[in-house]
Short mmCIF file of C-alpha atoms in Angstrom, two decimals:
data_model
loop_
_atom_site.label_atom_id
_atom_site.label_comp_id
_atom_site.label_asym_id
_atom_site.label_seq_id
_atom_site.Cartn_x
_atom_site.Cartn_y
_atom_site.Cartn_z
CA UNK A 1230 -43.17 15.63 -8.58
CA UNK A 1231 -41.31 15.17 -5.60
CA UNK A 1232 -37.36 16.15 -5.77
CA UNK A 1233 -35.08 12.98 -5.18
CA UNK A 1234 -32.06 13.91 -2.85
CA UNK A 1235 -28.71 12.93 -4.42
CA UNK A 1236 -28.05 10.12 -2.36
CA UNK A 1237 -31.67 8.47 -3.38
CA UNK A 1238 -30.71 8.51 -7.07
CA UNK A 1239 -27.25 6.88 -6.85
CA UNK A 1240 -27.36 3.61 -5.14
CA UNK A 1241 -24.22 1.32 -3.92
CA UNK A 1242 -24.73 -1.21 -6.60
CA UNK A 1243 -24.51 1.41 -9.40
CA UNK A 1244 -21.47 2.90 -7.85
CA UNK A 1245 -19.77 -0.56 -7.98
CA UNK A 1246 -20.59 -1.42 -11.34
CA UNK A 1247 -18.86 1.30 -12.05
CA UNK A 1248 -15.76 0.85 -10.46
CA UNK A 1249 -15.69 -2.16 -11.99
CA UNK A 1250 -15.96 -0.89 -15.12
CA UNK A 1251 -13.40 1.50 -14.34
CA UNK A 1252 -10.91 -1.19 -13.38
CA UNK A 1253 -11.11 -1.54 -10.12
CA UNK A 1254 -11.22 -5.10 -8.90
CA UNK A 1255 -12.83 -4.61 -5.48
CA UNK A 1256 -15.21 -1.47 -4.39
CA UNK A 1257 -16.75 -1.84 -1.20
CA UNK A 1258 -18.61 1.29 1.21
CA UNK A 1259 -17.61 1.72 4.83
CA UNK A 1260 -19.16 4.45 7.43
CA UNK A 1261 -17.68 7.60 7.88
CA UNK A 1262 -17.57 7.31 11.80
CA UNK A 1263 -15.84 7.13 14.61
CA UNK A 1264 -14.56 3.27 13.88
CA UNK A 1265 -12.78 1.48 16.60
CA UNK A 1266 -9.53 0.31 15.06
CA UNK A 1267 -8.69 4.28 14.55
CA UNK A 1268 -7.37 4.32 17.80
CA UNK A 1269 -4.87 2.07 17.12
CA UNK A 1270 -2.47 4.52 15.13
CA UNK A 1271 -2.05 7.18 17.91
CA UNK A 1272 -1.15 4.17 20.54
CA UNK A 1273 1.11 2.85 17.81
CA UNK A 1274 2.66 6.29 17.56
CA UNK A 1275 2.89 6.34 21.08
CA UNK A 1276 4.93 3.11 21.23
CA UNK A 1277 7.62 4.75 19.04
CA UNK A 1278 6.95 2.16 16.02
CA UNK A 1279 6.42 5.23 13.18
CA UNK A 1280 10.17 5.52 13.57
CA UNK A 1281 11.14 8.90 11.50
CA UNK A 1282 8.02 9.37 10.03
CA UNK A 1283 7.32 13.27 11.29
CA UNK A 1284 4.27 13.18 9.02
CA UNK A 1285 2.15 10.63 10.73
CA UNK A 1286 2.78 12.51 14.29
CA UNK A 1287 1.53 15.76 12.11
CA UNK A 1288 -1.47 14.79 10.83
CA UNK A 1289 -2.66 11.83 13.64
CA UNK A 1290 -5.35 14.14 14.47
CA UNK A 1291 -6.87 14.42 11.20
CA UNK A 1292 -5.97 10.63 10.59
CA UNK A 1293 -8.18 9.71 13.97
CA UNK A 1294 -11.23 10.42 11.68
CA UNK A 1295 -11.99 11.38 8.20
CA UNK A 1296 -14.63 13.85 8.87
CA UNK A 1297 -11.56 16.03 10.16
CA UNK A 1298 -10.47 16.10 6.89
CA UNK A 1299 -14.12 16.64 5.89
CA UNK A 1300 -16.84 17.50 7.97
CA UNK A 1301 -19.94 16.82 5.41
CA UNK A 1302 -18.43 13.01 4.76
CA UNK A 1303 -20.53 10.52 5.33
CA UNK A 1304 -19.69 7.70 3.59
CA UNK A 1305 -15.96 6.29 2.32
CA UNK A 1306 -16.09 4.48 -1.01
CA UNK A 1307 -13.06 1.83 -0.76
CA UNK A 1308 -11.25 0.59 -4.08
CA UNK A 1309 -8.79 -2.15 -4.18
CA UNK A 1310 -6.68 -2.62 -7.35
CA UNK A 1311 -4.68 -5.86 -7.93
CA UNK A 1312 -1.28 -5.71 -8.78
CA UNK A 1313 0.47 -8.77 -8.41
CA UNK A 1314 2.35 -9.43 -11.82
CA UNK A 1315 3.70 -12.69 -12.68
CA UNK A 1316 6.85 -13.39 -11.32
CA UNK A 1317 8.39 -15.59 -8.88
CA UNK A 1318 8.29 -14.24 -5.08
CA UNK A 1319 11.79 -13.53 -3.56
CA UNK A 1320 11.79 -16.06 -1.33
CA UNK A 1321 11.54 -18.51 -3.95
CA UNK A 1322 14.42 -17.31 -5.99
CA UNK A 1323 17.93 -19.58 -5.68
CA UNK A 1324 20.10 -16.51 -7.53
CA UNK A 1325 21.80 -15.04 -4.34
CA UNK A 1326 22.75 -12.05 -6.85
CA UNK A 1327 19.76 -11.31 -8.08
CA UNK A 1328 18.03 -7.50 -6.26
CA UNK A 1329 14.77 -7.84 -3.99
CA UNK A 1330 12.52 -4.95 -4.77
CA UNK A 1331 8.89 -4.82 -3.73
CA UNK A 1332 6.37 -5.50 -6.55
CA UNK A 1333 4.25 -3.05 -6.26
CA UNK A 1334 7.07 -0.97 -7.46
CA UNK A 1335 8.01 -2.56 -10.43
CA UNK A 1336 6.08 -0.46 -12.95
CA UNK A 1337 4.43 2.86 -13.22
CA UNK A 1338 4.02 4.80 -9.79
CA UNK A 1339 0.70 3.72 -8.15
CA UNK A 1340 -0.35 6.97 -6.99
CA UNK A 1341 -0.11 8.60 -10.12
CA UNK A 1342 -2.06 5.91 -11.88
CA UNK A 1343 -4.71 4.98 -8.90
CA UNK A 1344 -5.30 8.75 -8.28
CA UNK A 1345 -6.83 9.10 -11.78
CA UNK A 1346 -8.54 6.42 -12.09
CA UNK A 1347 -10.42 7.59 -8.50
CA UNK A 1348 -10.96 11.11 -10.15
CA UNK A 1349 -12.96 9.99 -13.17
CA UNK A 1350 -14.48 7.95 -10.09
CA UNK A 1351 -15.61 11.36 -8.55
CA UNK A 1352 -16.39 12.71 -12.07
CA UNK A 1353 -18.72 10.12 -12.58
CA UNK A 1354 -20.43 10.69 -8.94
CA UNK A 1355 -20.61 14.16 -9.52
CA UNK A 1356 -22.82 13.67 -12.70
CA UNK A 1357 -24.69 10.75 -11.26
CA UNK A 1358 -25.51 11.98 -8.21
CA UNK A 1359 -26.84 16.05 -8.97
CA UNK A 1360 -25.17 19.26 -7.70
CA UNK A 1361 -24.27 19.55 -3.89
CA UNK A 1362 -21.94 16.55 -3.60
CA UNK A 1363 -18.51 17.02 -1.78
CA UNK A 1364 -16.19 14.51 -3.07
CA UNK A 1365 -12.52 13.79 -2.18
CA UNK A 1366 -9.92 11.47 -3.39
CA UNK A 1367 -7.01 9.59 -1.89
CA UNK A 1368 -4.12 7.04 -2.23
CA UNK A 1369 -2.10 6.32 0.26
CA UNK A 1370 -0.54 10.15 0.93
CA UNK A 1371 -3.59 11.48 1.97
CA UNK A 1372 -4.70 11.64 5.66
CA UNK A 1373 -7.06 8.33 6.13
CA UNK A 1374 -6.17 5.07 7.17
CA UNK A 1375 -6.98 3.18 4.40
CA UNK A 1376 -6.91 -0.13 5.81
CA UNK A 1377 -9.45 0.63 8.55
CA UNK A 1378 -11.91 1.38 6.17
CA UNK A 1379 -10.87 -1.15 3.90
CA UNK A 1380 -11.94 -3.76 6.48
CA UNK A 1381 -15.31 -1.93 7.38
CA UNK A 1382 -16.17 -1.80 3.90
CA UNK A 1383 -15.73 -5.26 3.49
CA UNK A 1384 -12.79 -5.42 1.13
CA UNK A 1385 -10.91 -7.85 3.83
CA UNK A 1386 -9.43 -7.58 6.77
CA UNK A 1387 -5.68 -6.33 8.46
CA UNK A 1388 -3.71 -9.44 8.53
CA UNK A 1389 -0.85 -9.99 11.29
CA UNK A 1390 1.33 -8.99 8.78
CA UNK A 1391 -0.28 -5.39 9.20
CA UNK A 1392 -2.12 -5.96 5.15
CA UNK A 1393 -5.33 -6.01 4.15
CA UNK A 1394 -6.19 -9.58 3.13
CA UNK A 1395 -9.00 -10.68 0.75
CA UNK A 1396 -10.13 -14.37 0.58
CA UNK A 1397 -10.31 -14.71 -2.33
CA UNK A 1398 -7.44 -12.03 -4.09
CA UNK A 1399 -5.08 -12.27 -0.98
CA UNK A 1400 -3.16 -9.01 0.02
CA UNK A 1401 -1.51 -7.84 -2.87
CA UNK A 1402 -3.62 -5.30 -3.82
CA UNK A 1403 -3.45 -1.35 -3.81
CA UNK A 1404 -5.89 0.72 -2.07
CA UNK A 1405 -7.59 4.24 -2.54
CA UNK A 1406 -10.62 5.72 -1.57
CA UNK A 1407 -13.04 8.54 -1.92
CA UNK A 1408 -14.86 10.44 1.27
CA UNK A 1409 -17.77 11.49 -0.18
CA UNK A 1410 -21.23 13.13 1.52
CA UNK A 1411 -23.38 10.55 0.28
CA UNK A 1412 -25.23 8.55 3.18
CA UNK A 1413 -24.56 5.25 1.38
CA UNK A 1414 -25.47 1.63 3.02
CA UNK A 1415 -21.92 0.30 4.24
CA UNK A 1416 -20.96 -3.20 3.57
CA UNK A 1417 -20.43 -5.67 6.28
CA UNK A 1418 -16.86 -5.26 7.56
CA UNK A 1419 -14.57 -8.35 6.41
CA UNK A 1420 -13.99 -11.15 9.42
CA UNK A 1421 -10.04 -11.83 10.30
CA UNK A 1422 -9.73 -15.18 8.73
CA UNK A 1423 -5.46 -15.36 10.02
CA UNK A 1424 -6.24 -17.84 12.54
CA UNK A 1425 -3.68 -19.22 14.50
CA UNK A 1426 -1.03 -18.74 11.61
CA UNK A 1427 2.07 -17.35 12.37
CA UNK A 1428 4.52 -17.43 9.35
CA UNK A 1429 4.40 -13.57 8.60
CA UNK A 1430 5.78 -12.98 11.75
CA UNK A 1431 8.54 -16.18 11.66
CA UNK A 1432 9.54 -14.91 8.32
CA UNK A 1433 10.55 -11.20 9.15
CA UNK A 1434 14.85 -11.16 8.88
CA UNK A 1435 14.14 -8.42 11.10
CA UNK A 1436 11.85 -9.31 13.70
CA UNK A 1437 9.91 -6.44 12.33
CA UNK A 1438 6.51 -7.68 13.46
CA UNK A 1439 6.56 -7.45 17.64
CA UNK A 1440 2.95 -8.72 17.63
CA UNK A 1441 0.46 -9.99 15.19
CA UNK A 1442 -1.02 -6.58 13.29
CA UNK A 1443 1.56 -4.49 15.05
CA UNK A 1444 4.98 -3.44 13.23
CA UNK A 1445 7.61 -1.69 14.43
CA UNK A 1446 8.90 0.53 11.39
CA UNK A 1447 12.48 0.76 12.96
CA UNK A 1448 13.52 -2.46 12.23
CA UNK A 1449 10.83 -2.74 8.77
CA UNK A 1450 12.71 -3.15 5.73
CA UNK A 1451 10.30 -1.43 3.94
CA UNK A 1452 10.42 1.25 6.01
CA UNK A 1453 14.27 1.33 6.59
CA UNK A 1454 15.10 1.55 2.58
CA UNK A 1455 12.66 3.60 1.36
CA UNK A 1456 11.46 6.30 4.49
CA UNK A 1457 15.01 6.18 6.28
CA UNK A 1458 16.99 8.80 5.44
CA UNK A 1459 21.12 8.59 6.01
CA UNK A 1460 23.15 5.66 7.45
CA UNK A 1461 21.41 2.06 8.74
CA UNK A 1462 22.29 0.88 11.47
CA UNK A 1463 24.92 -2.01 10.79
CA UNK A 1464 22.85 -4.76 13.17
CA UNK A 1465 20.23 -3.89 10.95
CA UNK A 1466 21.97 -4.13 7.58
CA UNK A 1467 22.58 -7.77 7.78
CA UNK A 1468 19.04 -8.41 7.53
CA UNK A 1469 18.08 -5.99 5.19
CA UNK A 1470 20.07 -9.06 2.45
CA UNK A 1471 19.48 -8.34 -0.98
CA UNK A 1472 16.96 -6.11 -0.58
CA UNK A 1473 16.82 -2.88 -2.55
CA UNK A 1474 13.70 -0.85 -2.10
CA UNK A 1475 10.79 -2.63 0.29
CA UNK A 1476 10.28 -6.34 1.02
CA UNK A 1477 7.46 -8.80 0.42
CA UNK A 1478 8.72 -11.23 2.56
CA UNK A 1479 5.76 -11.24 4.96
CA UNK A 1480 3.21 -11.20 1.93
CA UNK A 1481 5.14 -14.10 0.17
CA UNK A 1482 4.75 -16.42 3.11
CA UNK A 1483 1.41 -15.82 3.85
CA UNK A 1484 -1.16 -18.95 2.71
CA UNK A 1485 -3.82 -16.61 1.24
CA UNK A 1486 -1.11 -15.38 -1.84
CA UNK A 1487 -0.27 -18.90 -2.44
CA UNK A 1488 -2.35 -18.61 -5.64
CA UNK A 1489 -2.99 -14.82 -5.96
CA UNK A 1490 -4.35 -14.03 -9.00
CA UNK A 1491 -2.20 -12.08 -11.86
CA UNK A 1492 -2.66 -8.46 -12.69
CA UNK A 1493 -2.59 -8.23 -16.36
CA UNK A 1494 -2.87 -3.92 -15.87
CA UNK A 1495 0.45 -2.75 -18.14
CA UNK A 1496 0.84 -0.58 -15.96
CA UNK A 1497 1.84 -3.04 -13.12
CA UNK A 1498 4.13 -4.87 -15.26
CA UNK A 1499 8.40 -4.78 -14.49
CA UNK A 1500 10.17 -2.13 -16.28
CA UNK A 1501 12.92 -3.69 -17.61
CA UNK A 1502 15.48 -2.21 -15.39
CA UNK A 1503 13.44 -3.62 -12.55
CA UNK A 1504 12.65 -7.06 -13.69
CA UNK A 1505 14.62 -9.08 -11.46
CA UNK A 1506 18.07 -7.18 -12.22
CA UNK A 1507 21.52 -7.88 -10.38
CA UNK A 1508 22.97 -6.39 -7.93
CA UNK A 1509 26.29 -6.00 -9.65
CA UNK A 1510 24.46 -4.46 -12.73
CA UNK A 1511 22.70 -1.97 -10.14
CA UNK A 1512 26.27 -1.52 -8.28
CA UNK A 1513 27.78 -0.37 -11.96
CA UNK A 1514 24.67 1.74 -12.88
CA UNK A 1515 25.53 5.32 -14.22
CA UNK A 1516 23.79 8.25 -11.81
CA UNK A 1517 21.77 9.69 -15.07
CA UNK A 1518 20.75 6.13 -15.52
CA UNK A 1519 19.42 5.12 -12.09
CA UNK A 1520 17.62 8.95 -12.20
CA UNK A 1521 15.61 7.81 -15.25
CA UNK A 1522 15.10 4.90 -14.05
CA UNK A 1523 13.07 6.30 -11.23
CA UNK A 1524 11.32 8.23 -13.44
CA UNK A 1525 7.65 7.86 -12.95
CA UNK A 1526 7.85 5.15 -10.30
CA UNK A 1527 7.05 4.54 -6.92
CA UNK A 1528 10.81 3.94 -6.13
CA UNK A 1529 11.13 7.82 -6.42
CA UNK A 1530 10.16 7.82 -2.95
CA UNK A 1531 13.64 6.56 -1.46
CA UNK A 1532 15.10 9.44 -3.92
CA UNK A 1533 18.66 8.61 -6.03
CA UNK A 1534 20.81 8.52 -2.84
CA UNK A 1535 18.54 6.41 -0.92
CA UNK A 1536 18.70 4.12 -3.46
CA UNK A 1537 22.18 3.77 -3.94
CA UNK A 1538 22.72 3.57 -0.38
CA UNK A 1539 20.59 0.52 -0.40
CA UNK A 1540 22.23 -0.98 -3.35
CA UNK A 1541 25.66 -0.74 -1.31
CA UNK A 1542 24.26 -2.59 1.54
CA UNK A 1543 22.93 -5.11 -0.55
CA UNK A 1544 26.73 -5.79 -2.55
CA UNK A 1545 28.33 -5.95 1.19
CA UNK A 1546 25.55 -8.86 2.09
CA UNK A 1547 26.19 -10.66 -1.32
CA UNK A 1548 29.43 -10.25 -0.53
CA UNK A 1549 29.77 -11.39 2.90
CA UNK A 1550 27.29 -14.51 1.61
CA UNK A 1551 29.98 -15.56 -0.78
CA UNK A 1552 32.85 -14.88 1.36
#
């Protein structure tokens, strides 16, 4: 009896009943070559938009393709997660007092949660598919651009607003992947459905988004209170308004997360420290406090300084609002 290879015995559908079965709300397959929107990050770089992000310059090489990271991939499995939890979007709150901080913050850290969910992912491919298979897993910190393959693999496409969007989920969604060796059939890449809508870009405070898809970190929110370190610049601060850690602005206004679905994952849900808290209470927070507080979240990132930093900006705006 003839030998099946690996790759013969585990099919696409079977992987994505799995992932669904392993939580994962979208799975979708994209080649492992040389795809034509990888180009984009080493112009972007070029333009000076990755701000202070040392990293990205670092590792643009092995970003360009993920068989640099490994050379037997040929095939990236694509997993999108939803997280939006319900609450009102920032721009639809009246309390001038109350903090901004991105959602997909609010409860447990992502990457600690994602990344072993994707592992019992590889587990599972590792028994389905017989000895021989190289398998590796990522969210967000590794060395792949996510979104690229995201699109490719059909999971939506990168909005104007720089997200992936999904018809049908919209963009709030987390992403990971795993480069695998198996030569699976890719899906067909998602079609950019923005048409001529321009709100993401109207709705920046910051003017962050230059061009539809392209963002200039230096002037990102996001990017300014969670991958800045020190001072902000005080023409920037204005804008940055009550925000705390990230902004969701340009998600918020988009038309495909008008009616997002809800993520009813606990571990997506507000802390209770996070769940639309004040800026006073934040201004008044002890130091051990705010530590544990960042204990086991995403908001780790910005570290305890960076986070108080952006907390003082924030009471200044509140109070130059009610001045």
């Amino acid at each position: 009896m003839a030998v099946l290879a690996p790759q013969e015995r585990l099919t696409a559908s079977e992987i994505k009943r799995q992932a669904a079965a392993a939580g994962f709300d979208l799975c979708g397959i994209a080649p492992a070559t040389a795809l034509p929107e990888l180009v984009f990050l080493r112009e972007w770089l070029d333009a000076g938009y990755g701000g202070e992000m040392e990293y990205l310059r670092r590792t643009a090489e092995r970003r360009s393709d993920v068989r640099q990271v490994m050379p037997s991939a040929r095939s990236v499995i694509v997993f999108g997660t939803i997280y939006n939890t319900d609450r009102p979007y920032s721009t639809e709150i009246a309390d001038a007092g109350e903090a901004a901080i991105a959602r997909y913050a609010w409860g447990d850290d992502y990457h600690v949660v994602i990344q072993a969910r994707l592992e019992r992912m590889v587990e599972w491919l590792r028994a389905e598919s017989g000895a021989g298979l190289e398998a590796r897993a990522y969210v967000d910190t590794g060395p792949v651009q996510e979104r690229v393959y995201a699109q490719h693999a059909g999971l939506g496409w990168i909005g104007k607003n720089t997200c992936v969007i999904n018809p049908s989920l919209g963009s709030w969604i987390f992403l990971g992947e795993v480069i695998c060796s198996l030569d699976l059939p890719p899906d067909e890449p998602a079609l950019d459905q923005c048409g001529t809508c321009t709100l993401c870009l109207e709705a920046c405070p910051t003017q962050a988004l230059v061009a539809p898809g392209v963002l200039d970190s230096n002037r990102c929110i996001s990017y300014l209170t969670i991958e800045h370190r020190g001072a902000i610049d005080p023409s920037l601060a204005a804008g940055i308004g009550s925000h705390v850690y990230g902004c969701d602005i340009c998600q918020e206004v988009c038309p495909w997360n008008a009616t997002a679905p809800k993520a009813d994952d606990r571990a997506w849900q507000a802390r209770a420290v996070w769940d639309q808290p004040q800026i006073g209470d934040l201004v008044r927070m002890p130091e051990e406090a705010l530590q544990s507080a960042l204990e086991g979240s995403a908001m780790s990132r910005a570290k305890p300084a960076g986070i108080r930093r952006n907390i003082e900006i924030a009471a200044a705006n509140l109070t130059r609002r009610r001045t």
